[in-house]
CSV table of C-alpha atoms in Angstrom, one decimal:
chain,number,residue,atom,x,y,z
Q,11,MET,CA,9.9,20.8,19.2
Q,12,LEU,CA,10.8,23.5,16.8
Q,13,TYR,CA,14.3,23.1,14.3
Q,14,ARG,CA,15.8,25.7,13.5
Q,15,SER,CA,17.5,26.2,10.1
Q,16,PRO,CA,19.9,24.3,9.3
Q,17,MET,CA,18.1,20.8,8.9
Q,18,HIS,CA,19.3,17.9,7.8
Q,19,VAL,CA,16.7,14.9,7.7
Q,20,THR,CA,17.6,11.1,8.2
Q,21,VAL,CA,15.2,9.2,6.3
Q,22,VAL,CA,16.0,5.1,7.3
Q,23,GLY,CA,14.7,2.9,4.5
Q,24,ALA,CA,13.9,4.2,0.1
Q,25,GLY,CA,10.4,2.2,0.8
Q,26,LEU,CA,7.0,4.4,-0.6
Q,27,ALA,CA,6.9,5.9,2.8
Q,28,GLY,CA,10.9,7.1,2.5
Q,29,CYS,CA,10.6,8.3,-0.5
Q,30,GLU,CA,7.7,10.7,-0.1
Q,31,CYS,CA,8.7,11.5,3.1
Q,32,ALA,CA,12.6,12.5,1.8
Q,33,TRP,CA,10.4,14.6,-1.4
Q,34,GLN,CA,8.7,16.3,0.2
Q,35,LEU,CA,11.3,17.4,2.5
Q,36,ALA,CA,13.5,18.3,-0.4
Q,37,ARG,CA,11.1,20.1,-2.5
Q,38,ARG,CA,10.9,22.1,0.7
Q,39,HIS,CA,14.6,23.2,0.6
Q,40,ILE,CA,16.0,20.6,3.5
Q,41,ASP,CA,18.5,18.3,3.1
Q,42,VAL,CA,17.9,14.9,3.0
Q,43,THR,CA,20.1,11.5,3.6
Q,44,ILE,CA,18.3,8.6,2.5
Q,45,VAL,CA,20.0,5.3,4.8
Q,46,GLU,CA,18.9,1.9,2.8
Q,47,GLN,CA,19.8,-1.0,3.3
Q,48,LYS,CA,20.4,-2.2,-0.8
Q,49,PRO,CA,21.9,-3.5,-2.6
Q,50,SER,CA,24.1,-4.8,0.2
Q,51,LYS,CA,21.1,-7.0,1.9
Q,52,ARG,CA,17.2,-7.1,1.3
Q,53,THR,CA,14.4,-8.6,2.5
Q,54,PRO,CA,12.8,-11.8,2.1
Q,55,ALA,CA,9.3,-10.1,0.2
Q,56,GLN,CA,12.5,-7.7,-3.0
Q,57,GLN,CA,13.2,-8.4,-5.6
Q,58,SER,CA,15.0,-5.6,-6.4
Q,59,ASP,CA,17.7,-3.0,-6.0
Q,60,ARG,CA,15.6,-0.1,-7.1
Q,61,PHE,CA,13.5,2.6,-4.2
Q,62,ALA,CA,10.0,1.5,-3.4
Q,63,GLU,CA,9.5,-1.5,-5.2
Q,64,LEU,CA,5.9,-3.2,-4.9
Q,65,VAL,CA,6.6,-6.6,-3.3
Q,66,CYS,CA,2.9,-7.8,-3.1
Q,67,SER,CA,0.2,-6.4,-5.7
Q,68,ASN,CA,0.8,-3.6,-9.0
Q,69,SER,CA,-2.7,-2.6,-7.5
Q,70,PHE,CA,-2.8,1.4,-5.8
Q,71,ARG,CA,-6.6,0.8,-5.5
Q,72,GLY,CA,-9.5,2.1,-6.4
Q,73,GLU,CA,-9.8,5.4,-8.5
Q,74,ALA,CA,-13.2,6.9,-7.8
Q,75,LEU,CA,-14.0,9.3,-5.3
Q,76,SER,CA,-16.7,7.4,-3.7
Q,77,ASN,CA,-13.5,4.9,-2.5
Q,78,ALA,CA,-11.4,6.7,0.8
Q,79,VAL,CA,-8.7,5.1,-1.9
Q,80,GLY,CA,-9.6,7.2,-4.5
Q,81,LEU,CA,-9.9,10.0,-2.1
Q,82,LEU,CA,-6.4,9.8,-1.0
Q,83,LYS,CA,-5.0,10.0,-3.8
Q,84,GLU,CA,-6.4,12.8,-5.4
Q,85,GLU,CA,-5.7,14.5,-1.8
Q,86,MET,CA,-2.3,13.6,-2.0
Q,87,ARG,CA,-2.1,14.6,-6.6
Q,88,ARG,CA,-2.6,17.8,-5.0
Q,89,MET,CA,-0.1,17.3,-2.6
Q,90,GLY,CA,2.4,16.9,-4.9
Q,91,SER,CA,3.1,13.3,-4.6
Q,92,LEU,CA,5.8,11.9,-5.8
Q,93,ILE,CA,4.3,8.3,-5.9
Q,94,MET,CA,0.8,9.3,-7.1
Q,95,MET,CA,3.1,11.3,-9.7
Q,96,CYS,CA,5.1,7.9,-10.4
Q,97,ALA,CA,2.4,6.1,-10.7
Q,98,ASP,CA,0.1,7.9,-12.9
Q,99,GLN,CA,3.0,8.8,-15.1
Q,100,THR,CA,3.7,4.0,-14.8
Q,101,ARG,CA,0.0,2.8,-15.3
Q,102,VAL,CA,-2.0,-0.2,-17.1
Q,103,PRO,CA,-4.9,-1.1,-17.4
Q,104,ALA,CA,-6.6,-1.6,-15.0
Q,105,GLY,CA,-10.5,-0.4,-15.1
Q,106,GLY,CA,-11.9,1.3,-12.1
Q,107,ALA,CA,-8.1,1.0,-9.8
Q,108,LEU,CA,-4.9,2.5,-10.7
Q,109,ALA,CA,-2.9,-0.3,-10.9
Q,110,VAL,CA,0.7,0.7,-12.9
Q,111,ASP,CA,3.7,-1.2,-14.2
Q,112,ARG,CA,6.2,-2.2,-11.5
Q,113,GLU,CA,9.6,-2.1,-13.0
Q,114,ARG,CA,8.8,1.4,-14.1
Q,115,PHE,CA,7.3,3.2,-11.3
Q,116,SER,CA,10.3,1.6,-8.9
Q,117,SER,CA,12.5,2.8,-11.8
Q,118,GLU,CA,11.1,6.3,-11.9
Q,119,VAL,CA,11.0,6.9,-8.0
Q,120,THR,CA,14.2,5.8,-7.8
Q,121,ARG,CA,15.8,8.6,-10.4
Q,122,ARG,CA,14.0,11.0,-9.8
Q,123,ILE,CA,15.3,10.5,-5.8
Q,124,GLU,CA,18.8,10.1,-6.8
Q,125,SER,CA,18.7,12.4,-9.4
Q,126,HIS,CA,17.4,15.6,-6.6
Q,127,PRO,CA,20.4,17.4,-5.6
Q,128,ARG,CA,19.1,17.8,-1.4
Q,129,ILE,CA,18.6,13.5,-1.5
Q,130,SER,CA,21.5,11.8,-1.1
Q,131,VAL,CA,21.5,7.8,-0.2
Q,132,MET,CA,23.8,6.3,2.0
Q,133,HIS,CA,23.5,2.2,1.2
Q,134,THR,CA,23.6,0.6,4.5
Q,135,GLU,CA,22.1,-1.5,7.1
Q,136,ALA,CA,20.7,0.5,10.2
Q,137,ALA,CA,20.2,-1.4,12.8
Q,138,PHE,CA,20.3,1.2,14.9
Q,139,ILE,CA,17.5,4.5,15.1
Q,140,PRO,CA,20.3,6.9,13.7
Q,141,GLU,CA,21.8,9.3,16.0
Q,142,ASP,CA,21.5,12.0,13.6
Q,143,ARG,CA,18.6,14.2,14.4
Q,144,PRO,CA,15.9,14.5,13.4
Q,145,ALA,CA,15.5,11.0,11.9
Q,146,VAL,CA,12.1,9.4,10.0
Q,147,ILE,CA,12.0,5.2,10.6
Q,148,ALA,CA,9.9,4.1,7.6
Q,149,THR,CA,11.8,0.2,7.4
Q,150,GLY,CA,8.0,-0.8,6.1
Q,151,PRO,CA,6.5,-4.0,7.0
Q,152,LEU,CA,9.9,-6.0,7.1
Q,153,THR,CA,11.6,-3.8,9.7
Q,154,ALA,CA,14.7,-5.9,10.7
Q,155,ASP,CA,15.8,-7.4,13.4
Q,156,ALA,CA,18.1,-5.3,15.2
Q,157,LEU,CA,16.7,-2.1,14.3
Q,158,ALA,CA,13.1,-3.3,15.8
Q,159,GLN,CA,14.8,-4.9,18.5
Q,160,ASP,CA,16.4,-1.1,18.9
Q,161,LEU,CA,13.0,0.2,18.5
Q,162,GLU,CA,11.3,-1.9,20.9
Q,163,ARG,CA,14.3,-1.0,23.8
Q,164,ARG,CA,13.6,2.9,23.2
Q,165,LEU,CA,9.7,2.7,23.4
Q,166,GLY,CA,9.5,0.1,25.8
Q,167,SER,CA,6.3,-1.6,24.2
Q,168,ALA,CA,5.8,-4.6,22.4
Q,169,ARG,CA,5.5,-4.8,18.5
Q,170,LEU,CA,3.6,-7.3,16.9
Q,171,ALA,CA,3.7,-8.9,14.1
Q,172,TYR,CA,1.0,-10.6,12.2
Q,173,TYR,CA,1.5,-12.5,8.2
Q,174,ASP,CA,1.2,-10.5,4.9
Q,175,ALA,CA,0.8,-12.8,1.3
Q,176,ILE,CA,1.5,-12.2,-1.6
Q,177,ALA,CA,0.0,-12.3,-4.6
Q,178,PRO,CA,1.1,-15.0,-8.0
Q,179,VAL,CA,2.0,-13.8,-11.1
Q,180,VAL,CA,1.7,-15.9,-14.3
Q,181,LEU,CA,3.3,-15.2,-18.1
Q,182,ALA,CA,0.8,-14.3,-20.3
Q,183,ASP,CA,2.0,-16.8,-23.1
Q,184,SER,CA,1.1,-19.3,-20.8
Q,185,ILE,CA,-2.5,-18.6,-20.8
Q,186,ASP,CA,-5.4,-20.4,-22.1
Q,187,TRP,CA,-6.9,-17.7,-24.3
Q,188,ASP,CA,-9.8,-19.5,-25.2
Q,189,LYS,CA,-11.5,-20.4,-22.0
Q,190,VAL,CA,-11.1,-16.7,-20.2
Q,191,PHE,CA,-13.1,-13.4,-21.1
Q,192,ARG,CA,-11.8,-9.5,-21.0
Q,193,ALA,CA,-14.1,-7.6,-18.3
Q,194,SER,CA,-14.7,-5.5,-15.3
Q,195,ARG,CA,-17.9,-6.3,-13.2
Q,196,TYR,CA,-20.6,-4.2,-14.3
Q,197,ASP,CA,-18.6,-3.0,-17.8
Q,198,LYS,CA,-16.8,-0.7,-15.8
Q,199,GLY,CA,-13.3,0.8,-16.6
Q,200,GLY,CA,-14.2,-1.3,-20.4
Q,201,ASP,CA,-13.6,-4.6,-21.8
Q,202,ASP,CA,-9.3,-5.1,-21.0
Q,203,ALA,CA,-8.9,-4.0,-17.7
Q,204,TYR,CA,-9.5,-7.9,-16.5
Q,205,VAL,CA,-9.0,-11.0,-17.8
Q,206,ASN,CA,-11.4,-13.6,-16.2
Q,207,CYS,CA,-11.7,-17.2,-15.3
Q,208,PRO,CA,-14.8,-18.8,-15.2
Q,209,MET,CA,-15.7,-21.5,-12.9
Q,210,ASP,CA,-19.1,-23.8,-13.2
Q,211,ARG,CA,-19.7,-25.2,-9.5
Q,212,ASP,CA,-18.1,-28.0,-9.6
Q,213,GLN,CA,-14.6,-27.3,-11.2
Q,214,TYR,CA,-15.7,-24.9,-8.2
Q,215,THR,CA,-16.0,-27.5,-5.4
Q,216,ALA,CA,-13.3,-29.3,-6.5
Q,217,PHE,CA,-10.9,-25.8,-6.9
Q,218,ILE,CA,-11.8,-25.5,-2.3
Q,219,LYS,CA,-11.1,-29.4,-2.5
Q,220,GLY,CA,-7.7,-29.1,-4.0
Q,221,VAL,CA,-7.4,-25.4,-1.4
Q,222,GLU,CA,-8.2,-27.1,1.2
Q,223,ALA,CA,-5.6,-30.6,0.6
Q,224,SER,CA,-2.4,-28.4,0.3
Q,225,ALA,CA,0.4,-28.5,2.6
Q,226,LYS,CA,1.2,-24.6,3.7
Q,227,VAL,CA,4.0,-23.2,4.9
Q,228,SER,CA,3.6,-22.7,8.0
Q,229,ALA,CA,4.9,-20.4,11.1
Q,230,HIS,CA,7.8,-20.3,12.7
Q,231,ALA,CA,6.9,-21.7,16.6
Q,232,PHE,CA,7.9,-18.2,18.4
Q,233,GLU,CA,5.5,-16.0,15.7
Q,234,ASP,CA,1.8,-15.4,16.6
Q,235,ALA,CA,0.4,-14.9,12.9
Q,236,LYS,CA,-1.9,-12.1,12.9
Q,237,TYR,CA,-3.1,-11.8,9.5
Q,238,PHE,CA,-5.1,-7.9,7.7
Q,239,GLU,CA,-8.7,-8.6,7.5
Q,240,GLY,CA,-8.1,-7.0,3.9
Q,241,CYS,CA,-5.1,-9.3,2.6
Q,242,LEU,CA,-6.0,-13.2,3.8
Q,243,PRO,CA,-4.6,-15.6,2.2
Q,244,ILE,CA,-6.9,-17.7,-0.1
Q,245,GLU,CA,-6.4,-21.0,2.1
Q,246,VAL,CA,-7.4,-18.8,5.5
Q,247,MET,CA,-10.7,-17.6,3.5
Q,248,VAL,CA,-11.4,-21.7,2.7
Q,249,ALA,CA,-10.6,-22.4,6.4
Q,250,ARG,CA,-14.1,-19.6,7.5
Q,251,GLY,CA,-16.3,-21.6,5.0
Q,252,GLU,CA,-16.9,-23.7,1.6
Q,253,LEU,CA,-18.3,-20.1,-0.8
Q,254,THR,CA,-16.4,-17.2,1.4
Q,255,LEU,CA,-14.0,-17.0,-1.9
Q,256,ALA,CA,-16.9,-16.9,-3.9
Q,257,TYR,CA,-18.6,-14.4,-1.8
Q,258,GLY,CA,-14.9,-12.3,-2.0
Q,259,PRO,CA,-12.3,-11.6,-4.5
Q,260,MET,CA,-13.9,-14.9,-6.7
Q,261,LYS,CA,-16.9,-13.5,-6.4
Q,262,PRO,CA,-19.5,-13.1,-10.2
Q,263,VAL,CA,-21.5,-10.7,-9.8
Q,264,GLY,CA,-21.5,-7.7,-12.3
Q,265,LEU,CA,-19.4,-10.7,-14.9
Q,266,ILE,CA,-21.1,-12.3,-17.5
Q,267,ASP,CA,-19.4,-15.5,-19.8
Q,268,PRO,CA,-19.4,-14.2,-23.6
Q,269,HIS,CA,-18.7,-18.4,-23.9
Q,270,THR,CA,-22.1,-18.9,-22.0
Q,271,GLY,CA,-24.3,-15.4,-21.7
Q,272,ARG,CA,-24.6,-16.4,-18.8
Q,273,ARG,CA,-22.9,-15.3,-15.1
Q,274,PRO,CA,-20.5,-17.9,-13.6
Q,275,TYR,CA,-20.2,-19.6,-10.4
Q,276,ALA,CA,-17.5,-18.3,-9.6
Q,277,VAL,CA,-14.3,-15.6,-11.2
Q,278,VAL,CA,-10.8,-15.9,-11.1
Q,279,GLN,CA,-9.6,-12.9,-11.9
Q,280,LEU,CA,-6.3,-11.4,-13.2
Q,281,ARG,CA,-4.9,-8.2,-13.6
Q,282,GLN,CA,-2.3,-7.1,-15.9
Q,283,GLU,CA,0.9,-6.6,-14.5
Q,284,ASP,CA,3.3,-4.6,-16.8
Q,285,HIS,CA,2.6,-2.2,-20.1
Q,286,ALA,CA,3.4,-4.6,-21.9
Q,287,ALA,CA,1.0,-7.2,-20.7
Q,288,THR,CA,2.9,-10.3,-20.3
Q,289,ALA,CA,2.4,-10.8,-17.0
Q,290,TYR,CA,-0.7,-10.7,-15.1
Q,291,ASN,CA,-1.3,-11.8,-11.1
Q,292,LEU,CA,-3.9,-13.7,-9.4
Q,293,VAL,CA,-6.5,-10.8,-7.9
Q,294,GLY,CA,-6.6,-11.5,-4.5
Q,295,PHE,CA,-4.7,-15.1,-4.3
Q,296,GLN,CA,-2.6,-14.3,-1.7
Q,297,THR,CA,-1.4,-17.3,-0.8
Q,298,ARG,CA,1.3,-19.5,1.9
Q,299,LEU,CA,0.2,-22.6,-0.1
Q,300,THR,CA,4.0,-24.7,-1.1
Q,301,TYR,CA,5.6,-23.6,-4.2
Q,302,ALA,CA,4.8,-27.0,-5.4
Q,303,GLU,CA,1.1,-27.3,-4.3
Q,304,GLN,CA,0.9,-23.4,-5.6
Q,305,LYS,CA,1.4,-25.1,-9.0
Q,306,GLN,CA,-0.7,-28.0,-9.0
Q,307,VAL,CA,-4.0,-25.9,-6.9
Q,308,PHE,CA,-3.7,-22.8,-9.5
Q,309,ARG,CA,-3.5,-24.9,-12.8
Q,310,MET,CA,-7.0,-26.2,-11.5
Q,311,ILE,CA,-8.2,-22.9,-13.0
Q,312,PRO,CA,-9.8,-22.7,-15.7
Q,313,GLY,CA,-7.6,-20.8,-18.9
Q,314,LEU,CA,-4.0,-21.7,-16.0
Q,315,GLU,CA,-4.3,-25.9,-17.0
Q,316,GLN,CA,-0.7,-24.7,-18.5
Q,317,ALA,CA,0.4,-21.7,-16.2
Q,318,GLU,CA,4.2,-20.9,-15.7
Q,319,PHE,CA,4.5,-18.8,-13.1
Q,320,GLU,CA,6.7,-15.7,-12.6
Q,321,ARG,CA,6.2,-15.4,-9.6
Q,322,LEU,CA,4.7,-18.0,-7.0
Q,323,GLY,CA,3.2,-16.7,-4.0
Q,324,SER,CA,5.0,-16.2,-0.2
Q,325,VAL,CA,4.3,-14.9,2.9
Q,326,HIS,CA,6.4,-12.1,5.3
Q,327,ARG,CA,6.0,-10.9,8.7
Q,328,ASN,CA,4.9,-7.3,8.9
Q,329,THR,CA,6.2,-5.3,11.9
Q,330,PHE,CA,4.1,-2.0,13.6
Q,331,VAL,CA,4.0,-0.3,17.0
Q,332,ASP,CA,1.0,0.6,19.1
Q,333,ALA,CA,0.9,4.1,16.8
Q,334,PRO,CA,-1.5,5.4,19.6
Q,335,GLU,CA,0.1,4.6,22.7
Q,336,VAL,CA,4.1,5.2,21.2
Q,337,LEU,CA,3.1,8.0,19.0
Q,338,ASP,CA,2.8,12.2,20.2
Q,339,ALA,CA,-0.1,14.7,18.3
Q,340,ASP,CA,2.1,15.4,16.5
Q,341,LEU,CA,3.7,11.9,15.1
Q,342,SER,CA,6.8,12.1,16.7
Q,343,VAL,CA,7.8,9.2,19.0
Q,344,ARG,CA,7.4,10.5,22.8
Q,345,ALA,CA,9.8,8.4,23.9
Q,346,MET,CA,12.1,10.2,21.4
Q,347,PRO,CA,10.6,13.9,19.9
Q,348,ASP,CA,13.1,14.1,17.4
Q,349,VAL,CA,12.2,10.7,16.2
Q,350,TYR,CA,9.1,9.8,13.4
Q,351,LEU,CA,7.8,6.4,12.1
Q,352,ALA,CA,6.3,6.7,8.4
Q,353,GLY,CA,4.3,4.2,6.5
Q,354,GLN,CA,3.4,0.4,8.0
Q,355,ILE,CA,5.5,0.1,10.4
Q,356,THR,CA,3.1,2.9,12.4
Q,357,GLY,CA,-0.1,0.7,11.1
Q,358,VAL,CA,-1.0,1.9,8.2
Q,359,GLU,CA,-1.5,-0.6,5.9
Q,360,GLY,CA,-1.3,-0.4,1.9
Q,361,TYR,CA,0.6,1.3,-0.4
Q,362,VAL,CA,-1.0,4.5,-1.1
Q,363,GLU,CA,-1.9,5.1,2.4
Q,364,SER,CA,2.2,4.6,3.8
Q,365,ALA,CA,2.9,6.9,1.0
Q,366,ALA,CA,0.6,9.2,2.7
Q,367,CYS,CA,1.9,9.2,6.3
Q,368,GLY,CA,5.5,9.6,4.6
Q,369,LEU,CA,4.1,13.0,2.8
Q,370,ILE,CA,2.4,14.0,6.4
Q,371,ILE,CA,5.5,13.1,7.9
Q,372,GLY,CA,7.4,14.9,5.6
Q,373,THR,CA,5.5,18.3,5.4
Q,374,VAL,CA,5.2,18.2,9.8
Q,375,LEU,CA,8.8,18.8,9.3
Q,376,ALA,CA,9.5,21.1,7.1
Q,377,LEU,CA,6.7,23.6,9.1
Q,378,LYS,CA,9.1,22.6,12.2
Q,379,HIS,CA,12.2,24.1,9.9
Q,380,HIS,CA,10.0,27.1,9.3
Q,381,HIS,CA,9.4,27.9,12.5
Q,382,ARG,CA,5.8,26.8,12.4
Q,383,ALA,CA,3.8,24.7,14.1
Q,384,PRO,CA,3.5,21.5,13.1
Q,385,VAL,CA,-0.6,21.5,11.4
Q,386,LEU,CA,-1.8,18.4,10.9
Q,387,PRO,CA,-4.1,17.7,7.3
Q,388,PRO,CA,-8.2,19.1,8.3
Q,389,LYS,CA,-9.8,15.3,9.6
Q,390,THR,CA,-12.6,15.9,7.5
Q,391,THR,CA,-9.9,15.0,4.6
Q,392,ALA,CA,-8.8,11.2,3.3
Q,393,LEU,CA,-4.8,11.6,4.8
Q,394,GLY,CA,-6.3,13.8,8.6
Q,395,ALA,CA,-8.3,10.4,8.3
Q,396,LEU,CA,-4.7,8.4,8.5
Q,397,VAL,CA,-3.7,11.0,11.5
Q,398,THR,CA,-7.3,9.6,13.3
Q,399,HIS,CA,-6.2,6.3,12.8
Q,400,LEU,CA,-2.5,7.0,14.3
Q,401,GLN,CA,-4.6,8.7,17.5
Q,402,SER,CA,-7.0,6.1,18.2
Q,403,SER,CA,-7.5,4.6,21.0
Q,404,ARG,CA,-9.6,1.3,20.1
Q,405,SER,CA,-8.0,-2.1,21.7
Q,406,PRO,CA,-6.3,-4.1,20.1
Q,407,TYR,CA,-4.3,-1.6,17.5
Q,408,GLN,CA,-4.9,-2.7,14.8
Q,409,PRO,CA,-3.7,-2.1,11.1
Q,410,SER,CA,-6.3,-0.6,8.7
Q,411,ASN,CA,-6.2,1.0,5.3
Q,412,VAL,CA,-8.5,4.3,4.5
Q,413,VAL,CA,-12.3,3.9,5.2
Q,414,TRP,CA,-14.7,6.4,6.0
Q,415,SER,CA,-15.9,5.0,8.9
Q,416,LEU,CA,-12.7,7.6,10.1
Q,417,PHE,CA,-14.1,10.4,9.2
Q,418,PRO,CA,-16.2,13.1,11.0
Q,419,PRO,CA,-19.8,12.1,10.1
Q,420,LEU,CA,-21.7,15.2,8.1
Q,421,ASP,CA,-22.9,17.7,9.5
Q,422,ASP,CA,-26.7,18.2,9.1
Q,423,ALA,CA,-27.2,16.1,6.2
Q,424,PRO,CA,-30.1,14.6,4.7
Q,425,ARG,CA,-30.4,10.7,5.0
Q,426,LEU,CA,-28.3,9.0,1.9
Q,427,LYS,CA,-27.8,6.2,0.2
Q,428,LYS,CA,-24.2,5.5,1.2
Q,429,ARG,CA,-22.1,5.9,-2.9
Q,430,ALA,CA,-24.0,9.9,-2.7
Q,431,ARG,CA,-22.6,9.4,1.3
Q,432,HIS,CA,-19.9,9.0,0.2
Q,433,GLU,CA,-19.3,11.0,-2.9
Q,434,ALA,CA,-21.0,14.2,-0.4
Q,435,LEU,CA,-17.8,13.4,2.7
Q,436,ALA,CA,-14.9,13.3,-0.6
Q,437,ALA,CA,-16.1,16.5,-1.8
Q,438,ARG,CA,-16.5,18.0,1.3
Q,439,ALA,CA,-12.4,16.7,1.9
Q,440,LEU,CA,-11.7,18.1,-1.2
Q,441,LYS,CA,-12.9,21.1,0.1
Q,442,THR,CA,-11.3,21.8,2.7
Q,443,LEU,CA,-8.1,20.6,1.7
Q,444,THR,CA,-7.7,23.7,-0.1
Q,445,PRO,CA,-6.7,26.1,2.4
Q,446,TYR,CA,-4.3,23.1,4.0
Q,447,VAL,CA,-2.6,22.6,0.5
Q,448,THR,CA,-1.8,26.5,0.4
Q,449,GLU,CA,-0.8,26.8,3.3
Q,450,VAL,CA,1.9,24.4,3.0
Q,451,SER,CA,2.1,24.4,-1.1
Q,452,VAL,CA,5.6,23.9,-2.5
Q,453,ASP,CA,4.3,26.5,-5.7
Q,454,GLY,CA,3.5,29.0,-2.6
Q,455,ALA,CA,5.1,32.1,-2.1
Q,456,GLY,CA,6.1,32.7,1.7
Q,457,VAL,CA,2.8,31.8,2.3
Q,458,GLY,CA,2.4,30.7,6.5
Q,459,GLY,CA,5.7,31.8,6.5
Q,460,MET,CA,7.0,29.0,4.1
Q,461,PRO,CA,9.0,30.8,1.6
Q,462,LYS,CA,8.3,29.5,-2.8
Q,463,MET,CA,9.7,26.0,-2.8
Q,464,ALA,CA,11.2,24.3,-5.8
Q,465,VAL,CA,9.5,22.2,-7.9
Q,466,TYR,CA,11.8,18.7,-9.7
Q,467,SER,CA,11.1,16.8,-12.8
């Protein structure tokens, strides 16, 4: 379906995917109305009324091009991504990762969205799929029950649910700085990237026993908890074996404790939360322990004996559709060709992937508006890899970050070691992305039948 001018798009949800989608459309001279339930209503995970709120970690993960998500971020930058623009502007030290001051980041996204002349915001809850089409549903991991039920009724497909857990945040002035040390693994990213809380074997064993003995928040009887493997609660990892954490988020490899001159048995890493370094989150410590138990158990960590918590961990539901069955080749909904889904509701996982999904949908809709076929990013790119995931026929369909296994293999390449292979895949991706960027560029002068488009600061 190609849309004829004039065109107006309704975007439900002002999260990462919704804001990115609206921005891409508005830059291409298409009017957008964002329907956002804040401030009258928030999901259980939300704490502010700003757009693009980061409710879990403040990290956008690795920056290196040998990392699939690092490549995805670079591709998004070249595509004029709003989310990447604001993330780069509000970044805080995080070694080889891109982490942001979450309040400044959300405030900057909100400012840019609200000040854009082609974007209007309607503050109300969307209980049903909008009748004003085309429409993009970008309601994130906590899609309201009424809208989710309307989607399920129209799609005729059962929705899936699992829990996603949020890591706690500790105040910097409550950390015992004499017991911790600053360092990145293998000295990557400088000494100020992470604060490390080292443990010896006895301390680690006691901590594991503390987690095992702690009370947990139980799932409701009608909910089936299906955890995403890349974001498991610590108590789930502990249940898999005593050493699971020591080989996971608490692995000590690449770190030397300057107090002892030796590698710790295990380490808890803290990552800076804000630009002023007033708070730190416990990396990889998503949890469903009760609040009282969290305070007791996390104060067993060396350096956190007197910790004061800005936020404790919690769990929330994530709702997503069976994208390969629900979405058409152009990423529209098969049962409703003028409706699109963007972000985590499609089964992409992660901040960057969610925003990238919104970017792709915004670009596809703009191409349709300008009477062009909805050309998707090349499969050799990280953006194309996300599309590959959404169109995958694997069963059961599960959420996924962008990973190298989604990329086509290199043609006639010699056997390369992992890092070199990933770097070669990244080089190919950026090379094949270039003509696609030109075709849909906001700076192009009528390229591909699309008019020169505006750039807003």
